[in-house]
Short mmCIF file of C-alpha atoms and ligand atoms in Angstrom, two decimals:
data_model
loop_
_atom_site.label_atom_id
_atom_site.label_comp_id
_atom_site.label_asym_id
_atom_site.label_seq_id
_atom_site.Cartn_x
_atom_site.Cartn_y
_atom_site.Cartn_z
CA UNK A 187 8.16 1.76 -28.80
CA UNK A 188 10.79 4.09 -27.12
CA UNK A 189 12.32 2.34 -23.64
CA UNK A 190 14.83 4.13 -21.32
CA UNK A 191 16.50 1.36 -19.41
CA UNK A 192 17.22 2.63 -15.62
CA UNK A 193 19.79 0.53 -13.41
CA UNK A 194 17.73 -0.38 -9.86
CA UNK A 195 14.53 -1.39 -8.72
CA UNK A 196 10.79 0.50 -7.45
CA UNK A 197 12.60 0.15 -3.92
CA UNK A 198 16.08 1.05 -4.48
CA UNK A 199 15.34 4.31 -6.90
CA UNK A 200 12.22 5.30 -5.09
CA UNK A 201 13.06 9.25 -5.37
CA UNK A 202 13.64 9.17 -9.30
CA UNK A 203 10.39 7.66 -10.11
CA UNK A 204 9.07 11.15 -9.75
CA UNK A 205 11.72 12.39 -12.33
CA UNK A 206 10.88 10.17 -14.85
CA UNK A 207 6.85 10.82 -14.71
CA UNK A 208 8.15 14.54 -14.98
CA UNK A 209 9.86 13.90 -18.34
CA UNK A 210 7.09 12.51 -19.80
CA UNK A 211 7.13 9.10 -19.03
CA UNK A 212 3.81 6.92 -19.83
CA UNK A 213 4.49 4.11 -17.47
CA UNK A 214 7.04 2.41 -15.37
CA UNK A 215 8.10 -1.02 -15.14
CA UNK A 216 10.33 -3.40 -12.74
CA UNK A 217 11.55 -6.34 -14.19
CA UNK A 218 14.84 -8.32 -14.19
CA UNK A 219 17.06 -5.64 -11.72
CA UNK A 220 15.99 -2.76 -14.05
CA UNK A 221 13.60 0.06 -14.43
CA UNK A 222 11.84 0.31 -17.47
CA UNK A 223 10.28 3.96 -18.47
CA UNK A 224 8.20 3.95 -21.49
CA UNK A 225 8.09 7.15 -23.43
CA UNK A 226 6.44 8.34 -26.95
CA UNK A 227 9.40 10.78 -27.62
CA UNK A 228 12.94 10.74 -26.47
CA UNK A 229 12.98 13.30 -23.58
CA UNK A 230 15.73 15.68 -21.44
CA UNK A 231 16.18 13.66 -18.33
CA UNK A 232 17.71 15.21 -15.37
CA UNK A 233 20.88 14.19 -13.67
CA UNK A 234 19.81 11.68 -10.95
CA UNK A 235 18.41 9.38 -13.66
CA UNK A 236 20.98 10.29 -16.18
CA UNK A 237 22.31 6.71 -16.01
CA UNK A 238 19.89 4.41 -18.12
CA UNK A 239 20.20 3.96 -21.70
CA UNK A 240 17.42 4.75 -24.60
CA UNK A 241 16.62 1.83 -27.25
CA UNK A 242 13.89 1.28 -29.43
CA UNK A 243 11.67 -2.56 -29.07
CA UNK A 244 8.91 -4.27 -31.10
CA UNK A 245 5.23 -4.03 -29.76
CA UNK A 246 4.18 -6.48 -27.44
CA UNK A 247 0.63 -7.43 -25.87
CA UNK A 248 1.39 -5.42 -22.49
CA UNK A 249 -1.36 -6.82 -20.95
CA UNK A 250 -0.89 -10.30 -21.25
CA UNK A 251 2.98 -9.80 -20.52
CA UNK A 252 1.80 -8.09 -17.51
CA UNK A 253 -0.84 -10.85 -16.49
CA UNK A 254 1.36 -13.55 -17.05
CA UNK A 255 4.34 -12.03 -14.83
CA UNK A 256 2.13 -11.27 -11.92
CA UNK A 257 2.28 -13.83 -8.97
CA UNK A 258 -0.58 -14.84 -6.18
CA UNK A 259 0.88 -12.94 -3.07
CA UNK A 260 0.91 -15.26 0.27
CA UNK A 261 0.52 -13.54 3.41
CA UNK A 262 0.04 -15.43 6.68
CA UNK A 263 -3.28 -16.57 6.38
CA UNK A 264 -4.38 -14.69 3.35
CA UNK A 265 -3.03 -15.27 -0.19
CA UNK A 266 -3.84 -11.93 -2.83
CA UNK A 267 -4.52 -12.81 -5.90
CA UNK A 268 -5.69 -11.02 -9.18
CA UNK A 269 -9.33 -11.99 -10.16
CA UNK A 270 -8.10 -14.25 -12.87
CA UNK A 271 -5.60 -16.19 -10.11
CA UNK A 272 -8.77 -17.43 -7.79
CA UNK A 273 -7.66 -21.02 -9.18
CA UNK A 274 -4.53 -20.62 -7.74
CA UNK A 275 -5.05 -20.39 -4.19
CA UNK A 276 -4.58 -23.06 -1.89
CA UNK A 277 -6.88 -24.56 0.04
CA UNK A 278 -6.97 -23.82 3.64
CA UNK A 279 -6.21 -19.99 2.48
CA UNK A 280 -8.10 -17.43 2.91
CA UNK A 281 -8.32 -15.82 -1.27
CA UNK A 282 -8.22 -11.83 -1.49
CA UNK A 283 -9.01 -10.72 -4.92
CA UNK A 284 -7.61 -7.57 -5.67
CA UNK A 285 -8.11 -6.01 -9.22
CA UNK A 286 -4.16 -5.09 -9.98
CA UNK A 287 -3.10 -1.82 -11.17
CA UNK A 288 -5.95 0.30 -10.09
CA UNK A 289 -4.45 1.81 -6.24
CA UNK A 290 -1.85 0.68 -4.53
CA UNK A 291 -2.18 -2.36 -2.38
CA UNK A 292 -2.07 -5.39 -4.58
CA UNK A 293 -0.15 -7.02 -1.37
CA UNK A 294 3.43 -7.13 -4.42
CA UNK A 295 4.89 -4.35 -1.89
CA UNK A 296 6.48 -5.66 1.25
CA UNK A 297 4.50 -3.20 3.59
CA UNK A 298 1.45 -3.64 2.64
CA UNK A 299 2.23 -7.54 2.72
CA UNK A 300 3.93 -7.59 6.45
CA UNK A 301 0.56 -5.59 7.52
CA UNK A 302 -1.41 -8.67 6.20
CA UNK A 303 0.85 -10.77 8.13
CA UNK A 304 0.16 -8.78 11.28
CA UNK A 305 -3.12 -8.33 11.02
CA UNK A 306 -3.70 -12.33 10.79
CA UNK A 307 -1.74 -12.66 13.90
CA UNK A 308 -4.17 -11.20 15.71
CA UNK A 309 -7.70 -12.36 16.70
CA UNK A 310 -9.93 -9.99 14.51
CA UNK A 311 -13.07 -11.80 15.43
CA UNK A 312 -16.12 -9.78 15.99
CA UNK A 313 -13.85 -6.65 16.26
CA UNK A 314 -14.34 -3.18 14.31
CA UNK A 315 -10.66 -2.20 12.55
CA UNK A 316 -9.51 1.20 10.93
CA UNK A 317 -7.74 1.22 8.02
CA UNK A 318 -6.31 4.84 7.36
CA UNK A 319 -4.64 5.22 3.66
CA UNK A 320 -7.05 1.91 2.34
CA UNK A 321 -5.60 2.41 -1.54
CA UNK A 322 -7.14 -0.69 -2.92
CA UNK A 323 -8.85 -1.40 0.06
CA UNK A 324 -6.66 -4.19 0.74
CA UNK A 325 -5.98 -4.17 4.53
CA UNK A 326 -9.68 -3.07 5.46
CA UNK A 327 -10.65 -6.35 3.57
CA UNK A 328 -8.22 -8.58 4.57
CA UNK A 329 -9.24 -7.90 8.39
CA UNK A 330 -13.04 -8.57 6.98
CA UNK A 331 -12.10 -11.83 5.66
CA UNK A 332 -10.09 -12.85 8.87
CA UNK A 333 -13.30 -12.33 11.10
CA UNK A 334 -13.84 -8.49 12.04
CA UNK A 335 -17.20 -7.22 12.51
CA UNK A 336 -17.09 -4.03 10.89
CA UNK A 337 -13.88 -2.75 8.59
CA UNK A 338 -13.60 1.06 7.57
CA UNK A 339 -11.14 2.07 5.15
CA UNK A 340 -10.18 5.32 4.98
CA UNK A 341 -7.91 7.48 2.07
CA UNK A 342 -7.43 10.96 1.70
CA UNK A 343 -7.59 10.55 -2.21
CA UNK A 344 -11.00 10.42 -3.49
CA UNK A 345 -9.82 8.07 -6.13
CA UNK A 346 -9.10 5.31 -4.39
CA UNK A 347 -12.71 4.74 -3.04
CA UNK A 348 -14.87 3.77 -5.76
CA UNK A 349 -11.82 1.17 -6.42
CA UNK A 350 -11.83 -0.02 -2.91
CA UNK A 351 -15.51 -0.76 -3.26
CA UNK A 352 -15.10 -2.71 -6.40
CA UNK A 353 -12.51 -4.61 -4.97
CA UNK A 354 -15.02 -5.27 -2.16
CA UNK A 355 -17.88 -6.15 -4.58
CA UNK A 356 -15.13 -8.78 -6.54
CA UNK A 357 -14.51 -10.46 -2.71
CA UNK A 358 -18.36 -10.23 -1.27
CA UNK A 359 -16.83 -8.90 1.78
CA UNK A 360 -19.68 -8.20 4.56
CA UNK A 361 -18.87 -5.40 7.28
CA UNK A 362 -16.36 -3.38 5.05
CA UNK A 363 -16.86 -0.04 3.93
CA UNK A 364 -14.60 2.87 2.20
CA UNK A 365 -14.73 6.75 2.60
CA UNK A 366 -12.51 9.37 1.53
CA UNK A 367 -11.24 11.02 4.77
CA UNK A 368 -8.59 11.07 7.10
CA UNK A 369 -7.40 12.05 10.97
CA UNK A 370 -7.76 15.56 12.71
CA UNK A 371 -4.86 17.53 10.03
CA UNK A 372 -6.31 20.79 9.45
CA UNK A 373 -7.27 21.47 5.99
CA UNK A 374 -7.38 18.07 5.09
CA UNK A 375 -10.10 15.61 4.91
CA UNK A 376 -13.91 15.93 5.35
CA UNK A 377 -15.01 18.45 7.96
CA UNK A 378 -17.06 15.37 10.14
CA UNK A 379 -14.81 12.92 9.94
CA UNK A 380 -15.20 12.60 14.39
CA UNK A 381 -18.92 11.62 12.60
CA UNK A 382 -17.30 9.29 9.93
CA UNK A 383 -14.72 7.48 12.42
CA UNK A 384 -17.44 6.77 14.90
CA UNK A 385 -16.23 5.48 18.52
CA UNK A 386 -12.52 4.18 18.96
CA UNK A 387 -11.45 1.25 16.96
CA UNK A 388 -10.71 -2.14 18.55
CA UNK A 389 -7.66 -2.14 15.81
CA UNK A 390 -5.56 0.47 13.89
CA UNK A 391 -3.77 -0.06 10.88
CA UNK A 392 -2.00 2.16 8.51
CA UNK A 393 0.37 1.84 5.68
CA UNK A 394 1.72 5.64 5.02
CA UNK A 395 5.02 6.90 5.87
CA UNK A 396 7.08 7.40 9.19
CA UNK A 397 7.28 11.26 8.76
CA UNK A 398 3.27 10.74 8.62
CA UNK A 399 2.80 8.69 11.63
CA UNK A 400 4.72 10.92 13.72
CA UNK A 401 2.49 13.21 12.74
CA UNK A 402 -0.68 11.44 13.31
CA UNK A 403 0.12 9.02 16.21
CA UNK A 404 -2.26 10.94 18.47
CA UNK A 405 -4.88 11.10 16.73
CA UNK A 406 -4.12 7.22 16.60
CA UNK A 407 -3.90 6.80 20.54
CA UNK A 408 -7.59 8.93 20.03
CA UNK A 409 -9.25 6.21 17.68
CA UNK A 410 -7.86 3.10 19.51
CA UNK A 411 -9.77 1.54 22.78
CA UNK A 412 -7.69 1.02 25.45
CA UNK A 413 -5.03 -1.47 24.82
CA UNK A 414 -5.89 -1.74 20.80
CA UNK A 415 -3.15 -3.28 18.48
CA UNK A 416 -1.63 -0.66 16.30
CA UNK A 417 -0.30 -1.61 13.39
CA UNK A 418 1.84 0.74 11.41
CA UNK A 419 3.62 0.48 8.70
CA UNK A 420 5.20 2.21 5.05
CA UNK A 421 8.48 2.62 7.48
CA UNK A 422 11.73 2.99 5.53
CA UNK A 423 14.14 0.95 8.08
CA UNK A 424 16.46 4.38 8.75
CA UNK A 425 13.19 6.28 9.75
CA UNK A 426 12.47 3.44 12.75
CA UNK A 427 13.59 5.79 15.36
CA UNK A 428 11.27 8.35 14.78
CA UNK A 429 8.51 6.08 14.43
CA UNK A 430 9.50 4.56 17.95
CA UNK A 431 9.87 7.84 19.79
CA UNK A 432 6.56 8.98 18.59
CA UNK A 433 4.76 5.83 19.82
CA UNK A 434 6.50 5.88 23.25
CA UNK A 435 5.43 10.15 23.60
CA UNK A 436 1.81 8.88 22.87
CA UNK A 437 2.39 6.43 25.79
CA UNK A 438 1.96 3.19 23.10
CA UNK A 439 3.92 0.31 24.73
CA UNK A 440 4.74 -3.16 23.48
CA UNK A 441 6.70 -1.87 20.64
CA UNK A 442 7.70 -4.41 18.21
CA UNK A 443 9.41 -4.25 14.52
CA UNK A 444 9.54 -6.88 12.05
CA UNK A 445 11.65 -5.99 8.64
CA UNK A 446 11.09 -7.12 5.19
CA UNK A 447 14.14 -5.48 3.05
CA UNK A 448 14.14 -2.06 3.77
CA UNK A 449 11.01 -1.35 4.89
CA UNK A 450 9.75 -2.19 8.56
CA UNK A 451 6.55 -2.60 10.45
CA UNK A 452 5.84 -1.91 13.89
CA UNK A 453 3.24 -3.09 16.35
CA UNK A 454 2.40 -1.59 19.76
CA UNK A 455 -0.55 -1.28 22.16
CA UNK A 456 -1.77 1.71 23.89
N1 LIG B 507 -3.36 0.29 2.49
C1 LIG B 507 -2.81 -0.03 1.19
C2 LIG B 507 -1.70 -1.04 1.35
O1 LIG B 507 -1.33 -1.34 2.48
O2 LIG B 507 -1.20 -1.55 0.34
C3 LIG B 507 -2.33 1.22 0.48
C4 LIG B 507 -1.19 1.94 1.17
S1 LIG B 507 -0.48 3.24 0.19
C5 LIG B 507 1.21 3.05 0.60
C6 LIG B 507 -0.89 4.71 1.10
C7 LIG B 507 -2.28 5.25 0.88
O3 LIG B 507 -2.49 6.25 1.87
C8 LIG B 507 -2.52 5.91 -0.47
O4 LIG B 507 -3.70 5.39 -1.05
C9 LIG B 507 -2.68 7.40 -0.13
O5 LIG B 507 -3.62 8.06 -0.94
C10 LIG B 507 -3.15 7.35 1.31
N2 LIG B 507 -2.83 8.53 2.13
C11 LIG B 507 -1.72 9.32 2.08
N3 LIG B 507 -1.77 10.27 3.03
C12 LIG B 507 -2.93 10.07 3.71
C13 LIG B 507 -3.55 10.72 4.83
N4 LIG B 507 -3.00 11.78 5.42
N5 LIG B 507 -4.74 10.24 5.26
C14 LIG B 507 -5.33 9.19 4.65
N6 LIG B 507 -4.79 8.54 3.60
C15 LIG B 507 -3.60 8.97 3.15
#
């Protein structure tokens, strides 16, 4: 098997994963402060990722490598595990099975794992929570299992949606439910999604990007009651500012940031 060898991590080399998918490359690993790119034929790379070296390695049984390197992911209340982990949670945890390698939200990325966090913070009980950019369906269900009435996840890729409802079929979830769509930008998304959203949300939360948010934080201040808990996140640490300003043009106050590495989360009200 033909490995290219890339100095860096997912986080740190975020921009050339791109590059390396574009040459040809039939999957990507992290492991040990490298990138791995797997490829069937030796390929032109470009210069960004001209760094990494090519070598040739045996066969191995990449799915039980991969199993056996995957860890249970502990977050606040709520520990993520793969359906083969259920074992391994502790008790007085709440277990959230997700089926790894499907979308992404397998609560191994920092953002999706601070949102997690934040939503346990809050009291969820009884309330009905918006998850826009669901992926695995991971945040929707997590605010299920920590007591909301009614969890809608939301992704503008129609892939992700029959995977979001097998995760919820693995967890026996009641009150969540996943539908391709998104918020109010033209062109994209179903044509009723004011009929899909239903009336404001008792609690937003969203794991996409800060130039995103900006974007969309109206349309956030539009699905939120009244003093709703927004909870935002996918935030590369040097986009913060324009994350904040949006939220404080939209009128959002108690603005807070917590940071995991590079990436940050922010919660405010409206
Ligand atoms: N919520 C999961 C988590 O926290 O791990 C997945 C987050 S993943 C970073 C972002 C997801 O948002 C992807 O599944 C992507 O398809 C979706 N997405 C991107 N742009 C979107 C948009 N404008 N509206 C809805 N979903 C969007």
């Amino acid at each position: 098997m033909l490995v290219y060898t890339l100095p860096g991590t997912f986080e740190t080399r975020e921009a050339h994963l791109d590059l390396l998918w574009d040459a040809g490359a039939t999957g990507l690993e992290e492991r040990g402060g490298a990138i791995r790119a797997y490829f069937d034929e030796r390929a032109e790379l470009p210069q960004a990722v001209a760094d990494g070296e090519w070598h040739e390695e045996a066969e191995q049984d990449w799915q039980a490598e991969f199993k056996k390197n995957l860890r249970p992911v502990r977050a606040g209340r709520v520990t993520i595990v793969a359906p083969w982990q259920r074992g391994e949670v502790e008790a007085g945890q709440l277990a959230l099975v997700i089926e790894p390698g499907m979308a992404f939200g397998t609560g191994h990325h920092a953002t999706t794992r601070m949102a997690v966090e934040a939503l346990g913070d809050l009291d969820l009980t009884g309330r009905r929570v918006l998850d826009v950019g669901t992926g695995s369906g991971v945040l929707a269900m997590a605010a299920a299992l920590l007591g909301a009435g009614e969890a809608l996840g939301v992704d503008i890729d129609p892939l992700t949606i029959p995977i979001a409802r097998a995760n919820a079929e693995l967890n026996g979830v009641a009150g969540v439910r996943f539908e391709e769509g998104t918020l109010g930008l033209d062109g994209l998304g179903p044509d009723d999604d004011r009929e899909l959203f239903g009336p404001p949300h008792d609690v937003l939360v969203a794991n996409l990007y800060a130039e995103l948010h900006d974007l969309l934080v109206g349309e956030y201040a539009a699905q939120l009651v009244p003093g709703g808990p927004l909870i935002l996140t996918g935030i590369l640490t040097s986009k913060l500012g324009l994350v904040r300003s949006a939220l404080a043009r939209e009128g959002f106050t108690a603005i807070e940031v917590r940071e995991d590495g590079e990436w940050a989360l922010v919660t405010a009200r409206n």
